[in-house]
PDB file of C-alpha atoms in Angstrom:
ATOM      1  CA  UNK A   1     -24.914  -2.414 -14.148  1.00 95.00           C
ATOM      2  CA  UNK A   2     -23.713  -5.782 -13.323  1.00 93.00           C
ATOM      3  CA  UNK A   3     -25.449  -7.340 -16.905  1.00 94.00           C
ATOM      4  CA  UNK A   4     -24.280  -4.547 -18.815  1.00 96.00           C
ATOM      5  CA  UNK A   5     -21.075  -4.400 -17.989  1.00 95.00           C
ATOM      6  CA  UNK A   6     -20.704  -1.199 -16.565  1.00 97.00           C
ATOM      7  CA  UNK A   7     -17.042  -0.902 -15.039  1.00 98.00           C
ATOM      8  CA  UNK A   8     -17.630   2.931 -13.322  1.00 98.00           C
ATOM      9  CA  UNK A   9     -20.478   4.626 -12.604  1.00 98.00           C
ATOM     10  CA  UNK A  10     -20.694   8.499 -11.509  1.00 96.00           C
ATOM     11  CA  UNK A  11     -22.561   9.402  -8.387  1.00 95.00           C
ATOM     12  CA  UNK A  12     -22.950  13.495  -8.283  1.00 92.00           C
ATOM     13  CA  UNK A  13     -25.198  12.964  -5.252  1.00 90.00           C
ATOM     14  CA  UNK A  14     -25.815  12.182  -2.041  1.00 89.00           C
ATOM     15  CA  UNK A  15     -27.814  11.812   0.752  1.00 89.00           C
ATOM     16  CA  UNK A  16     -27.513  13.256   4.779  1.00 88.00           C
ATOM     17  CA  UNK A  17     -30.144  13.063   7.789  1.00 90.00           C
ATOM     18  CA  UNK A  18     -30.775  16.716   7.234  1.00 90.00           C
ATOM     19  CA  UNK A  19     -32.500  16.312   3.793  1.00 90.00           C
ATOM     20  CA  UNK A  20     -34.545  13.023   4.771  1.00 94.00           C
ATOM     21  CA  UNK A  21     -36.205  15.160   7.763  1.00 94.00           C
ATOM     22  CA  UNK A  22     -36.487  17.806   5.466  1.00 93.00           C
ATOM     23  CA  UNK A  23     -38.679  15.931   2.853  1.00 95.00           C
ATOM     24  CA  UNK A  24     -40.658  14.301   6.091  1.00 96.00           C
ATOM     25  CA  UNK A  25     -41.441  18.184   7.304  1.00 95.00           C
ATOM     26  CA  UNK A  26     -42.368  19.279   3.693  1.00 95.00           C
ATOM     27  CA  UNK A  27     -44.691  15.998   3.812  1.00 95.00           C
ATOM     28  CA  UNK A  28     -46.839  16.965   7.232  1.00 95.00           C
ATOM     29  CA  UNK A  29     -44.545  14.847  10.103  1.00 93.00           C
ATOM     30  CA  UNK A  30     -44.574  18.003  12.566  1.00 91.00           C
ATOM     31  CA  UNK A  31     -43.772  16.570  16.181  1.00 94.00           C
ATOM     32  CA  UNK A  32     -39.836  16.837  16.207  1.00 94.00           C
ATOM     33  CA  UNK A  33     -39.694  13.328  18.234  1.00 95.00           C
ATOM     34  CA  UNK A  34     -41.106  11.755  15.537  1.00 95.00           C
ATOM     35  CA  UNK A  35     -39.277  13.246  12.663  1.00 95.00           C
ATOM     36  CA  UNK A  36     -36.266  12.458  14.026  1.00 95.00           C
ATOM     37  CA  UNK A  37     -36.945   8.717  14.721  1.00 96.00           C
ATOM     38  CA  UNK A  38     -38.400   8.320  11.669  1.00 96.00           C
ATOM     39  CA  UNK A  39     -35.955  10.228   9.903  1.00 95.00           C
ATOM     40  CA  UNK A  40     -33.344   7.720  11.325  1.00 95.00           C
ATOM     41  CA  UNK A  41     -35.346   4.800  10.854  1.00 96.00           C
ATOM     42  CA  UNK A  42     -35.714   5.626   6.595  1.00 96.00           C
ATOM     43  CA  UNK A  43     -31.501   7.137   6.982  1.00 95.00           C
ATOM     44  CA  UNK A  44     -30.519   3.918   8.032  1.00 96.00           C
ATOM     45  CA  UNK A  45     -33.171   1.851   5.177  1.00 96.00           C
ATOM     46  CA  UNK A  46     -32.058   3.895   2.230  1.00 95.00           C
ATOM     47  CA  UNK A  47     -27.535   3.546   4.731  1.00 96.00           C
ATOM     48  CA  UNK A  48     -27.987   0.088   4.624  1.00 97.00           C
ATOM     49  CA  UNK A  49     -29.164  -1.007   1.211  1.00 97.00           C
ATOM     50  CA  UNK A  50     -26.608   1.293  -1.020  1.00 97.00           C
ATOM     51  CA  UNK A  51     -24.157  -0.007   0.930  1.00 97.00           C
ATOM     52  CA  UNK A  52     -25.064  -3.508   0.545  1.00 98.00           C
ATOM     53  CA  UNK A  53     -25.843  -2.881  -3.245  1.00 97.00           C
ATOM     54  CA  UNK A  54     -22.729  -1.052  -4.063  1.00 97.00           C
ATOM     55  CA  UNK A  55     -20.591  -3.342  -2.154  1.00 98.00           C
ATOM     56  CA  UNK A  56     -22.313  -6.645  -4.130  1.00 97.00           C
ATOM     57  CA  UNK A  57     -20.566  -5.542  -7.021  1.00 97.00           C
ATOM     58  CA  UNK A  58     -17.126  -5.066  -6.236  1.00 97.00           C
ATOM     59  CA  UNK A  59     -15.885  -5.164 -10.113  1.00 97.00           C
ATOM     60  CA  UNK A  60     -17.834  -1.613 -10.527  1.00 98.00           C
ATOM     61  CA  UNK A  61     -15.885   1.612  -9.500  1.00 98.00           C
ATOM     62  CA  UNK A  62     -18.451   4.021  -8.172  1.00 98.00           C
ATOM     63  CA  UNK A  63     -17.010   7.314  -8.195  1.00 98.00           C
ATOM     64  CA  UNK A  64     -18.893   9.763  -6.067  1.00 96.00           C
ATOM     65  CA  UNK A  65     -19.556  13.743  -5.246  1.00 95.00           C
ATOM     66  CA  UNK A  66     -17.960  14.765  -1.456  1.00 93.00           C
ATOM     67  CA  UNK A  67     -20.932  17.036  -0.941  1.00 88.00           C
ATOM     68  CA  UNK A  68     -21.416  20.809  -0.905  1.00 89.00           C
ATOM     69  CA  UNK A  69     -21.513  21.550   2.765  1.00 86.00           C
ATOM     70  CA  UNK A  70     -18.206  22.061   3.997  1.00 85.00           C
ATOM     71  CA  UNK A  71     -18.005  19.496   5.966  1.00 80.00           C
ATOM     72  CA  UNK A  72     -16.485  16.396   6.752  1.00 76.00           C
ATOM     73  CA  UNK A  73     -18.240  13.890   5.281  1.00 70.00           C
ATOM     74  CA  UNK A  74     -18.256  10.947   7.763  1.00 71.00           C
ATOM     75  CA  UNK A  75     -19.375  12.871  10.539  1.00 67.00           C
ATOM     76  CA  UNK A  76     -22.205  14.650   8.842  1.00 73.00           C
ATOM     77  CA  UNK A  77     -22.816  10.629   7.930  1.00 83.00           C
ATOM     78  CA  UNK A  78     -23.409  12.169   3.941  1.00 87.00           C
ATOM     79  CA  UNK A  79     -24.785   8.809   1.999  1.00 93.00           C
ATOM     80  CA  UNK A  80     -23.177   6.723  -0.364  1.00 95.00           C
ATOM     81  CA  UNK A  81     -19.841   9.627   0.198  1.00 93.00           C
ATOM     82  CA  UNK A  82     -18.903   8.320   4.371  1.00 91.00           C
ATOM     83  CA  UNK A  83     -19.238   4.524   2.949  1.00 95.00           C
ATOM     84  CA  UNK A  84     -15.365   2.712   3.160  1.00 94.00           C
ATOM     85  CA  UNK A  85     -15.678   0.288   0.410  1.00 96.00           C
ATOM     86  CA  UNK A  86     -12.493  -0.770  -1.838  1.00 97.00           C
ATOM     87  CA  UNK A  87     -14.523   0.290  -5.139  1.00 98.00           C
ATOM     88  CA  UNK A  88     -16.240   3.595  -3.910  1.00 97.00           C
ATOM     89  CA  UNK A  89     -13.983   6.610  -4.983  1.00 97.00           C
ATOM     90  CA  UNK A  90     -15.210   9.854  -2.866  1.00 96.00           C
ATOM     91  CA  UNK A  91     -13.959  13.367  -4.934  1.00 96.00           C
ATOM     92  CA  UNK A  92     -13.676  16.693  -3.588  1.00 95.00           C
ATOM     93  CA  UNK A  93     -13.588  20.070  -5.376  1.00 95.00           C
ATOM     94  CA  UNK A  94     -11.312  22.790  -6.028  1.00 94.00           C
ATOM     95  CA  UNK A  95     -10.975  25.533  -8.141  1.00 92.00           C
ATOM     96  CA  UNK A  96      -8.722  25.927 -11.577  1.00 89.00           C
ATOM     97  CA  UNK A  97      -5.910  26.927  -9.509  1.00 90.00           C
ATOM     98  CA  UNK A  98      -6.227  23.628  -7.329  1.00 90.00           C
ATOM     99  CA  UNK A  99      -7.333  25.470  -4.593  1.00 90.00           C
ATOM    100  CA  UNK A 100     -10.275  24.116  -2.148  1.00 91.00           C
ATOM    101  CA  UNK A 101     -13.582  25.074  -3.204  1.00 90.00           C
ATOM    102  CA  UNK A 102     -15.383  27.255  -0.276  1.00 90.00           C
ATOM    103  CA  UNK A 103     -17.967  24.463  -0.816  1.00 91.00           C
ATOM    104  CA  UNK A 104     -16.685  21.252  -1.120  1.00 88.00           C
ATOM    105  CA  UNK A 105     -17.013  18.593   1.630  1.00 86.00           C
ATOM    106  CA  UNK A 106     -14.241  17.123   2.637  1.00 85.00           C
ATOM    107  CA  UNK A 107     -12.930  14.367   5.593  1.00 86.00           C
ATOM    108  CA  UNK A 108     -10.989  11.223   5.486  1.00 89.00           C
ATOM    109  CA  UNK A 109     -12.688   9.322   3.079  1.00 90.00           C
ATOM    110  CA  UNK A 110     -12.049  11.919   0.368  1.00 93.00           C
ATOM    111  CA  UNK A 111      -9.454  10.074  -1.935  1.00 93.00           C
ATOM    112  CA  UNK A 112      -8.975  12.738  -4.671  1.00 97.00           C
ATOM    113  CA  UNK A 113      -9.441  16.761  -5.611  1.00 96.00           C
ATOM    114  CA  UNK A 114     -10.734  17.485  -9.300  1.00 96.00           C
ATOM    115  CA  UNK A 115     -11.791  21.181 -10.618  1.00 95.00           C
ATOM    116  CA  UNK A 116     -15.465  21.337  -9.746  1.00 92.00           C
ATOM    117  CA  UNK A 117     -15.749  25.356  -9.960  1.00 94.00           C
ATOM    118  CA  UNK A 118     -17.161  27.341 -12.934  1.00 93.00           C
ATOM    119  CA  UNK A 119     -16.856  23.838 -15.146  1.00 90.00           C
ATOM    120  CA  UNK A 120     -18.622  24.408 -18.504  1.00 90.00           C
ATOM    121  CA  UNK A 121     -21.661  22.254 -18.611  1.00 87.00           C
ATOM    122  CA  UNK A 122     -24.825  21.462 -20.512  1.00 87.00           C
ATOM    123  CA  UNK A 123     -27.867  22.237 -19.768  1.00 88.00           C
ATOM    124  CA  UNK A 124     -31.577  21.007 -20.549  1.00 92.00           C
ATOM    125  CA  UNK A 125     -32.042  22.347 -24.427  1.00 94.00           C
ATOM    126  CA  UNK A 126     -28.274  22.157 -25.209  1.00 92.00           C
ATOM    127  CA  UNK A 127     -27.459  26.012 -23.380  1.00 94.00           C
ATOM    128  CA  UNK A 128     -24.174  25.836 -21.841  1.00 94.00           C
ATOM    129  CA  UNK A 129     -23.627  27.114 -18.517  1.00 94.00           C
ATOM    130  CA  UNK A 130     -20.843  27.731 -15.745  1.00 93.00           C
ATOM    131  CA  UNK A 131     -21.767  25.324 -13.023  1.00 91.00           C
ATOM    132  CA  UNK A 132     -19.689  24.567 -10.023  1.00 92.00           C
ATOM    133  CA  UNK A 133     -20.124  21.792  -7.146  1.00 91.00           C
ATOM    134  CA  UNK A 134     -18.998  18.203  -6.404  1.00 92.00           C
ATOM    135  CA  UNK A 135     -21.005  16.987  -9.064  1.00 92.00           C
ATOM    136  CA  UNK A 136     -18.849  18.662 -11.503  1.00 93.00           C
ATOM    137  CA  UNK A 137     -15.505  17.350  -9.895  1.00 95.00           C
ATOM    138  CA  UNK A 138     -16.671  13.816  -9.541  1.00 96.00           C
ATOM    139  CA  UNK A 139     -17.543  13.600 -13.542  1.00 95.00           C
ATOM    140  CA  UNK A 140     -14.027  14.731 -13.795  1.00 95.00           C
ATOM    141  CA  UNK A 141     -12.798  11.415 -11.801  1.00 97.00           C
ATOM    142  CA  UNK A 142     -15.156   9.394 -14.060  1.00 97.00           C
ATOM    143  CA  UNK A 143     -13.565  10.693 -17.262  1.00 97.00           C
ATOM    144  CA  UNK A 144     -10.214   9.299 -16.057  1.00 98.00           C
ATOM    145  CA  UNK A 145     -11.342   6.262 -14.589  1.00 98.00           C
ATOM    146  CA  UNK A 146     -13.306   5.441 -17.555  1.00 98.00           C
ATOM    147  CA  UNK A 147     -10.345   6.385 -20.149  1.00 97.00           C
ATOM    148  CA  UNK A 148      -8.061   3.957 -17.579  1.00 98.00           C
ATOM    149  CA  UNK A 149     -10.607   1.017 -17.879  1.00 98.00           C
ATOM    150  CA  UNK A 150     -10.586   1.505 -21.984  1.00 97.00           C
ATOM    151  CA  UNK A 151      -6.769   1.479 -22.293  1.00 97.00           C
ATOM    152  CA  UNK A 152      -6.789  -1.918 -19.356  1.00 97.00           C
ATOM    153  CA  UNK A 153     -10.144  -3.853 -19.658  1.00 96.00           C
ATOM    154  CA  UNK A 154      -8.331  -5.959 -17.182  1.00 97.00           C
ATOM    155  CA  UNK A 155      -8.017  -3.470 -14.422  1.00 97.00           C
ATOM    156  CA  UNK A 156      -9.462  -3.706 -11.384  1.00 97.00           C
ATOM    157  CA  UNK A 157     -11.788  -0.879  -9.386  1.00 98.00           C
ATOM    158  CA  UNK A 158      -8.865  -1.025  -6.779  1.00 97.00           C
ATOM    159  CA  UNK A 159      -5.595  -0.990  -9.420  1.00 97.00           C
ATOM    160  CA  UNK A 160      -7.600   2.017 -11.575  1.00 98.00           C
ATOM    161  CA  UNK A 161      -8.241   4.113  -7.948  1.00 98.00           C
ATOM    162  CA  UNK A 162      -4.272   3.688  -7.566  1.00 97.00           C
ATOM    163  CA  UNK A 163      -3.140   4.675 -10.888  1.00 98.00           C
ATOM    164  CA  UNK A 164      -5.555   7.825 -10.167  1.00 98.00           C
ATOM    165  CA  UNK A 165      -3.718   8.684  -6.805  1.00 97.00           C
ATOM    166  CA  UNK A 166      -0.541   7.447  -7.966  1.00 96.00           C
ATOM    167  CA  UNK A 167      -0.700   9.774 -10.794  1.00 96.00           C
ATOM    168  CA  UNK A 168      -2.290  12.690  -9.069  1.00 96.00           C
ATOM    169  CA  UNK A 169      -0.529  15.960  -7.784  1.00 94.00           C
ATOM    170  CA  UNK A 170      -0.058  16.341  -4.274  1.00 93.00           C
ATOM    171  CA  UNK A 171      -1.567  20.189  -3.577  1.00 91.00           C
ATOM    172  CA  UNK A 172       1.758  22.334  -2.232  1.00 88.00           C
ATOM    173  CA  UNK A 173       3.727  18.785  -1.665  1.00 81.00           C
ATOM    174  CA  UNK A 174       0.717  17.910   0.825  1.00 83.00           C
ATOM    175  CA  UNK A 175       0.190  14.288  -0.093  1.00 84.00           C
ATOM    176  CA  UNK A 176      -3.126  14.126   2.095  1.00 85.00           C
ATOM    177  CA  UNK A 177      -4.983  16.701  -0.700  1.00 92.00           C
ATOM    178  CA  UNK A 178      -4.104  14.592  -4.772  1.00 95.00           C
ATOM    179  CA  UNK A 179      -5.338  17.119  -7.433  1.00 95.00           C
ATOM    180  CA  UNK A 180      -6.801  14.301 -10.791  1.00 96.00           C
ATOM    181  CA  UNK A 181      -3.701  14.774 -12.959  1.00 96.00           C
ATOM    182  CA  UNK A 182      -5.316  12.483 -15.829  1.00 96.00           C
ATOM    183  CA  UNK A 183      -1.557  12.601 -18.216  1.00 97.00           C
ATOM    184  CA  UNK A 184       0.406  11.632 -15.213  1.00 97.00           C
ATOM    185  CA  UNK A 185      -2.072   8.487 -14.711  1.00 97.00           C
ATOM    186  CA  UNK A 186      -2.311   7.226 -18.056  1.00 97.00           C
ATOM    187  CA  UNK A 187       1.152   7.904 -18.002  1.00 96.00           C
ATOM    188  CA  UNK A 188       2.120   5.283 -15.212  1.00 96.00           C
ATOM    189  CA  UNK A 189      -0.619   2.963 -16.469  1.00 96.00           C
ATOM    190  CA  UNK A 190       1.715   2.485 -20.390  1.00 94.00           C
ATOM    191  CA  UNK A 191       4.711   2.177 -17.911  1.00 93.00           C
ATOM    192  CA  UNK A 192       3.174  -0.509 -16.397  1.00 85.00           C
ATOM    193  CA  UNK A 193       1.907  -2.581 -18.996  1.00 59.00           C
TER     194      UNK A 193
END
């Protein structure tokens, strides 16, 4: 990403505990004991490098999915979406009426709401489909982010993340839950140039 340039990237996944043990159990480690530890032991490998990788390129804005779990995402410990980094933006989901999804994760480190229910998407072939999750919201973010970085090559991860809350919509006045309001952002990035 680095030697190409890349200024955001989109991240509609994510990893948790519960899916590493899950691919150990499909893959013959029975005894629980030793699931668990070594479920830990590859969590905290696959924890430790993302982290390390995302946060050795701090001129990138990785913009990634909350999770479908409904759940807070730090304490279910859902990877790269529980990292704190200046250029990691974590999106939840709601519906077209900016309502919370039934599914979408959600916690502290969620920085912004985007539509992520029913979104019209393509499919393998070129079929279009309804499809709703995190992964639909975060592209959402992405758009934005991206459109910000094209109008300001000069912006940073940090100053495009603020014109995105800055410009977003608190839900019902509530400033803790910003619905992506992508006018209102490229609106405040012309003022400010």
């Amino acid at each position: 990403f680095k030697a190409a340039g890349v200024r955001t990237v989109n991240m509609s996944w994510g990893w948790t505990l519960k899916e590493v043990e899950g691919v150990l159990e499909a893959n013959g480690v029975t005894d629980p004991e030793e699931r668990a530890a070594k479920t830990r032991e590859i969590f905290g490998i696959l924890k430790k490098s993302l982290h390390d990788a995302l946060a050795s390129a701090p001129e990138i804005l990785f913009i990634t999915a909350a999770g479908n779990d409904d759940n807070d995402v730090e304490f279910d410990e859902v990877i790269p979406s529980n990292f704190d980094l200046p250029n990691l933006m974590v999106v939840a989901a709601v519906d077209q009426a900016g309502d919370p999804t039934g599914f979408t994760s959600g916690g502290d480190n969620v920085v912004i709401y985007a539509n992520g229910f029913e979104v019209e998407s393509y499919v393998p072939g070129g079929a279009r489909m309804q499809a709703s999750g995190t992964s639909m919201a975060s592209p959402n973010a992405l758009n934005l982010a991206a459109k910000l970085f094209a109008l300001n090559p000069d912006l940073t991860p940090a100053e495009v993340i603020d014109l995105m809350t800055e410009g977003a919509t608190p839900r019902d006045g509530d400033a803790s839950m910003l619905l992506l309001h992508p006018q209102q952002s490229v609106e405040l990035l012309k003022q400010g140039t």
